[in-house]
Amino acid sequence: MQETIQTEKKEHLILTGDRPTGPLHIGHYVGSLRNRVSYQHQYKQYIMIADGQALTDNMDNPTKVLNNVLEVALDYLAVGIDPSKTTIFIQSQIPELTELTFYYMNLVTVSRLERNPTIKQEIVMRNFERDIPAGFLTYPVSQAADITAFKASLVPVGEDQIPMIEQTNEIVRRFNRLVNKDILVECEAFVPEIGRLPGIDGKAKMSKSLGNAINLCSTAQEVTAAVRNIYTDPLHLKVSDPGHLEGNVAFMYLDAFDPDKEGLQAMKDHYVRGGLGDSVVKKRLEGIMQELLGPIRERREEFAKDKGQVMEILRQGTMRAREVAARTTDEVKSAIGLKYF
Amino acid sequence: MQETIQTEKKEHLILTGDRPTGPLHIGHYVGSLRNRVSYQHQYKQYIMIADGQALTDNMDNPTKVLNNVLEVALDYLAVGIDPSKTTIFIQSQIPELTELTFYYMNLVTVSRLERNPTIKQEIVMRNFERDIPAGFLTYPVSQAADITAFKASLVPVGEDQIPMIEQTNEIVRRFNRLVNKDILVECEAFVPEIGRLPGIDGKAKMSKSLGNAINLCSTAQEVTAAVRNIYTDPLHLKVSDPGHLEGNVAFMYLDAFDPDKEGLQAMKDHYVRGGLGDSVVKKRLEGIMQELLGPIRERREEFAKDKGQVMEILRQGTMRAREVAARTTDEVKSAIGLKYF
């Protein structure tokens, strides 16, 4: 009976991943990593360490990317992504992805790429102006190659990345129409309930370079210091003052991580009423963060003792992933007719 | 003694090729094919059948490209390109070329590609306006991958393609500077003395689609008809009229193909003086064209009898070329640091 139910369930394949440009932090954890830990029990899951994509805006400093590949893998393993359930692979080691990119490039116009809202926004964020590397403008095409190579049907992304999924599906439809056969698979954006966490300073983006992140590999002392400095309510000067929850990062983090929703609600009510000091709120948050990050840190240190083993996990995942990507690439090239021998 | 001299000679490697979008014609012959026949004795020569590049503006009709791969190979063999001296290969069967393209894309800005004069001109020619396929805008990057994969030092191109060579060398310099090592090789444009031949109707471009070409595989009857219809001097109405040489296609072809330069000069003088009919000029031209194309057509028919053998030549050339391209790609990726296992 159990078996019948399982085979009736739609078989989804998830592709997700990260650009290895810095250590992963609690923003990644709440927005994606912890979901991946549960997805791996429900779906077939591929996680890509996107070193090739990271190079599209870091070509002047490849070392930054390369040094973070192992770190990101350690973060994955530390949070509980299980390589026997999830295929973790390194993008640049699968040349077939660049082949697919090459052919898909003929299915997208330059003006379509220039209209991509994510790209437009990122161009501003990175101060590229007119000096956009061609690889950066076209990275949505490369992303389409990544997604379709594995025939992924679900792609967990932030709200801001939805245009990327639309771009991929446009390519899928154009290609299938061209060869008159459903070879590529359309995918759905899978937007998590909890979106982006702000940095501890209240700035929208949590990042290592802004110094406002709590990393998964932060020490207990670093966590303590970060929570002590967290942005709360600047108008809440005396304990007796009524406090505000809007823009209060301490409460935003509690919303994301506190499992005791009732206790948290009581605390919020007290804070708004007045009479509750920030230090009490921060103490609660610190306890929760230490409890979350302690075991992650320990597992990370354990895995870090044998980096050879971690690389072996990546090698095996990459080999498995490459087989799948090679099969799709072969189908794509055959459908166009690019098989001569 | 002989050996010493040979080793002192600079070892050039030539990369050249064609987009397989139609049969090759006498314009290709005079501008490049006959040079390649002689280059193969002096240099190491690779000839690429650029099916991938042809798809950048023919993705809606891949069959047009694919059907011409064998035809172009037959043209090569027919004019005397010797697969034991020249490596003939099919671009799409060397995935490493797309890998190099992928990484080089990060070394070129979008605005630099948009300023490329060859691309600008071709965009107008192909009526792309704003709907330029991304693969078309970026094909100079792919061309840089083709050239550098073989470390070609000489690239025979028409005058109009010189900006492509400059683009390649920019990438070479940027890459070598980036990795602080001379891995890639700069190349020289090798512009042949005889440039583009006009079509038989006097239009600048000879092409199958304009119906103004004499193809290498044209029948004797087709050659006769083409020469009969060739554009001469519209003011030369009577035999006794003085004729003009400017824009006179019959004489342009004679300039390109007639080995008897003195005899040709005498004929030109007579034509300009008056008293020489077009029919005499055309007769001379027809004799020369038939003499040139007869043996080519025969060899072509001979090779066409065993297409399996031609495909085997392409397979072997492609295997050899792939080894070289894979070696360079490995060097490039290693230099960036993209080797993990």
XYZ file of C-alpha atoms in Angstrom, chain A residues 51-53 55-56 59-60 62 66 69 90-93 95 98-99 101-103 105-111 113-114 130-138 142 178 311 314-315 318 333 336-341, chain B residues 51-53 55-56 59-60 62 66 69 90-93 95 98-99 101-103 105-111 113-114 130-138 142 178 311 314-315 318 333 336-341:
102
model
C 32.037 28.116 -9.685
C 31.620 28.796 -13.413
C 28.761 31.187 -12.772
C 33.518 33.566 -12.420
C 31.204 35.616 -14.652
C 37.201 36.600 -13.437
C 39.736 39.103 -12.118
C 39.375 33.397 -9.540
C 38.117 28.465 -5.979
C 34.309 25.600 -3.231
C 30.980 21.288 -9.163
C 29.678 23.132 -12.220
C 32.990 23.717 -13.997
C 33.759 20.011 -14.028
C 31.809 20.626 -19.719
C 28.936 24.864 -21.591
C 27.913 22.956 -24.719
C 24.890 27.061 -23.154
C 26.534 27.450 -26.550
C 23.512 26.127 -28.445
C 22.607 31.158 -26.965
C 21.125 30.939 -30.453
C 17.616 30.747 -29.011
C 17.773 34.014 -27.053
C 18.127 37.530 -28.403
C 20.487 40.087 -26.938
C 17.611 42.464 -26.239
C 18.779 39.286 -22.096
C 19.074 43.030 -21.589
C 28.472 49.559 -19.880
C 31.381 47.310 -18.994
C 29.301 44.210 -18.453
C 31.259 41.048 -19.136
C 29.525 39.134 -21.936
C 29.496 36.110 -19.652
C 27.515 38.058 -17.081
C 24.841 39.264 -19.511
C 24.416 35.733 -20.787
C 24.048 29.205 -18.743
C 12.441 23.741 -32.967
C 36.692 16.291 -2.206
C 32.359 16.144 -4.622
C 34.174 14.003 -7.167
C 30.212 15.394 -10.045
C 22.665 17.571 -30.093
C 19.426 19.230 -33.791
C 21.281 16.692 -35.919
C 24.765 17.350 -34.581
C 25.789 13.711 -34.570
C 27.945 12.685 -37.456
C 29.933 9.691 -36.334
C 28.792 23.998 -38.125
C 28.445 25.458 -34.625
C 29.211 28.934 -35.867
C 24.051 27.701 -36.340
C 24.428 31.102 -34.674
C 19.216 27.877 -35.661
C 15.763 27.966 -37.246
C 19.784 23.387 -38.747
C 24.088 19.790 -41.418
C 29.011 19.486 -43.839
C 33.914 19.369 -37.447
C 33.583 22.156 -34.874
C 30.516 20.839 -33.018
C 32.243 17.552 -32.264
C 32.984 20.300 -26.913
C 32.446 25.648 -26.050
C 34.237 25.425 -22.705
C 34.118 30.133 -25.190
C 32.372 30.037 -21.822
C 35.427 31.270 -19.915
C 33.086 35.369 -22.359
C 34.142 36.781 -18.994
C 37.096 38.559 -20.598
C 35.063 40.574 -23.112
C 32.489 43.258 -22.420
C 29.146 43.470 -24.167
C 29.951 46.953 -25.459
C 31.300 43.034 -28.867
C 28.755 45.599 -30.028
C 17.527 44.348 -32.275
C 16.714 40.660 -32.557
C 20.305 39.514 -32.668
C 20.697 36.012 -31.284
C 23.071 36.153 -28.302
C 25.133 33.445 -29.996
C 25.613 35.695 -32.983
C 26.767 38.738 -31.005
C 29.243 36.572 -29.144
C 33.732 31.473 -29.961
C 45.262 37.216 -15.769
C 33.052 10.716 -42.964
C 36.357 13.774 -40.865
C 36.127 11.488 -37.860
C 38.150 15.542 -35.541
C 41.357 25.598 -16.777
C 42.586 29.567 -13.670
C 42.594 26.879 -11.006
C 39.558 24.947 -12.209
C 41.050 21.531 -11.490
C 39.823 19.957 -8.304
C 40.224 16.240 -8.734
